[in-house]
């Protein structure tokens, strides 16, 4: 039986090639994902570990807990603590570290790096071991800086150049005195690092002769643990905390691994989809192979083979096919991993250098996935073949399943579908995260139910295409009959395409609806023409609003300023606004009272009011950051959204209690409305500062939606794999169907159907099956997109369903294109059959 199974594999090389390809693509996706994420994670971890080469122990400030109604704060790391750290017996040196955001502009005036990745720091003394100089000298004073070598290369800067940069104040134009190398992860990710001398860094970053951290390096022969013990004994335990460099590196590695696990899981989901689609193809292929060898298997049963041996022979074939596919998929996956790393480099997403990581786990997963998926898909056809009585099989009296025999299948499919719809509808009534799990379960049940029902659905839906097919004459009529002749095979072929289009359509519906919701949110909540904020999301200096007020076009402006406070023993952040103008700059729905901010009158969002039991007219006592208390009155309760929420208080009331005011953003209304000319004037009023963004409503909407667009494009790219697998499935089904119907095709040729008519028949059959899968997929996708939107709408009041008719028509066209392309080779093969030899085929 083993030798027979191997001969069958070799005898059907061409027919099994598509199966190998389907499995190989799925395995390649899985192994490629593992290779890419393991390689990236390993490179980032090694890069991160290098960053702690000169830090054996890090000394950081302790958090001073809030006392009574006061807000907590960090204790200061003073120069005296740096000196004390350096005098510890096991310390070779101690460096005071200062860090902050620095926006560096390139030669075109645009921000270098991605906002949060644009960092600044201090260069310690004349020679800092953390940052080896490759050119130039250390900076001195506010007029000199160092930049990292990668930024210098990307932006085209050299020693002696004058650059434009900003911290949170006016634009500075220092001279580059040197270029250094660094293992900083932000720089490796495409950001920039700018260094000042220590005194300048402290002044610019508002550290006031203090440090963010003290990096202590041990003498030769002194362990990190021993150095840490000495530092804990020498430094005040109520002021500082100590952590070894190894612990920092381990924590960083764990954080990198955790962040990579999210990417890995996301990619593996799509690999699973490709495998899921491939499983249909494999099962379909083995079903047809077994059906074509029914007499052969029956003869084996007649000469003594048991049912178990027949099933085992089919599983052996599947094992051989799965092994070959797993090996090919693993090799292809290594190539995909290398390609993805190169692609990230091409997209200017810098990836640290390092070898490709092909772990034993990746190899084991590739073989397990390839072999198990293939054998599981082949088990049912093999078992079904073994149950056919030998005499019935040899005499060809075993008929294909009739409509009546499908009653059990249809009943089961209807139950699954009904249960799936019910669970999904129930999930739409739940709140946010509570409905996610039921939504997923319902989606799986519904897709499974529709898949089980596709043989039943294929007849009426394909029959609906009959009027169109009649235009093509005999070829069209034969194509329709061939498509419904074997509903199970048609269903399995169409289901592969259906799943891919379900996911693509669902994501597109959600993305379009989210974009509309974000546009409405920006338009409904903000009446201001522009919103000004920092490029990295940090806080603005109050000087920004003062400069904007001096611009000629500005008619109204208001900051939104965050300030911590204590209310009923809990920390709450107050939002300071200009009470006289905030009503002109926002358009918020007031549910209770009036939108009046001024003096001791405040407004709060509904959720906050509900949590404290407040309503219009309620009084409350707030303890500010300086510990002073004040009685405030709720003037109104408003409906919050994703852009504006919280407790709003007048900045005039807040200012005496806010020692270091800083604005999250500034809203601006201008006399001429939003225009490019006005925007340019506002930017010039701020000194064309690379750290500051001036955005109108459209800019805000696009920025928020950019993340969804990026995710959607990634989904399209990843789901393309499932569509490719579906194309292989259609090709495979048609090719085997042509082989199965060789005698029939020969007869058609003999009675007058020319080669062109045969080609047209096969192409139309493929087109009908593909469109059947496309219609089901788009229909399910719209339903899931609507359901997910209903769930999302519980958190986003402006959400409404938007059906992307143009894209859905494009997806249907894509399904038709899949059918046409998939039929090219089978149609050509059918047309080239020798009619006399085909008629003699059994």
Short mmCIF file of N, CA, C and O in Angstrom, two decimals, residues 41 85 189 788 835:
data_model
loop_
_atom_site.label_atom_id
_atom_site.label_comp_id
_atom_site.label_asym_id
_atom_site.label_seq_id
_atom_site.Cartn_x
_atom_site.Cartn_y
_atom_site.Cartn_z
N UNK A 41 13.26 41.26 15.76
CA UNK A 41 13.32 41.29 17.22
C UNK A 41 14.75 41.07 17.70
O UNK A 41 15.24 41.78 18.59
N UNK A 85 27.86 59.57 43.31
CA UNK A 85 27.87 58.32 42.54
C UNK A 85 29.27 58.04 41.99
O UNK A 85 29.73 56.89 41.99
N UNK A 189 15.56 53.64 14.11
CA UNK A 189 14.21 53.59 13.54
C UNK A 189 13.94 54.76 12.60
O UNK A 189 12.83 54.90 12.10
N UNK A 788 -19.52 45.40 12.83
CA UNK A 788 -18.36 45.94 13.55
C UNK A 788 -18.53 47.45 13.76
O UNK A 788 -18.13 47.99 14.80
N UNK A 835 -9.85 14.61 -29.98
CA UNK A 835 -11.23 14.16 -29.76
C UNK A 835 -11.36 12.64 -29.78
O UNK A 835 -12.13 12.06 -29.01
#
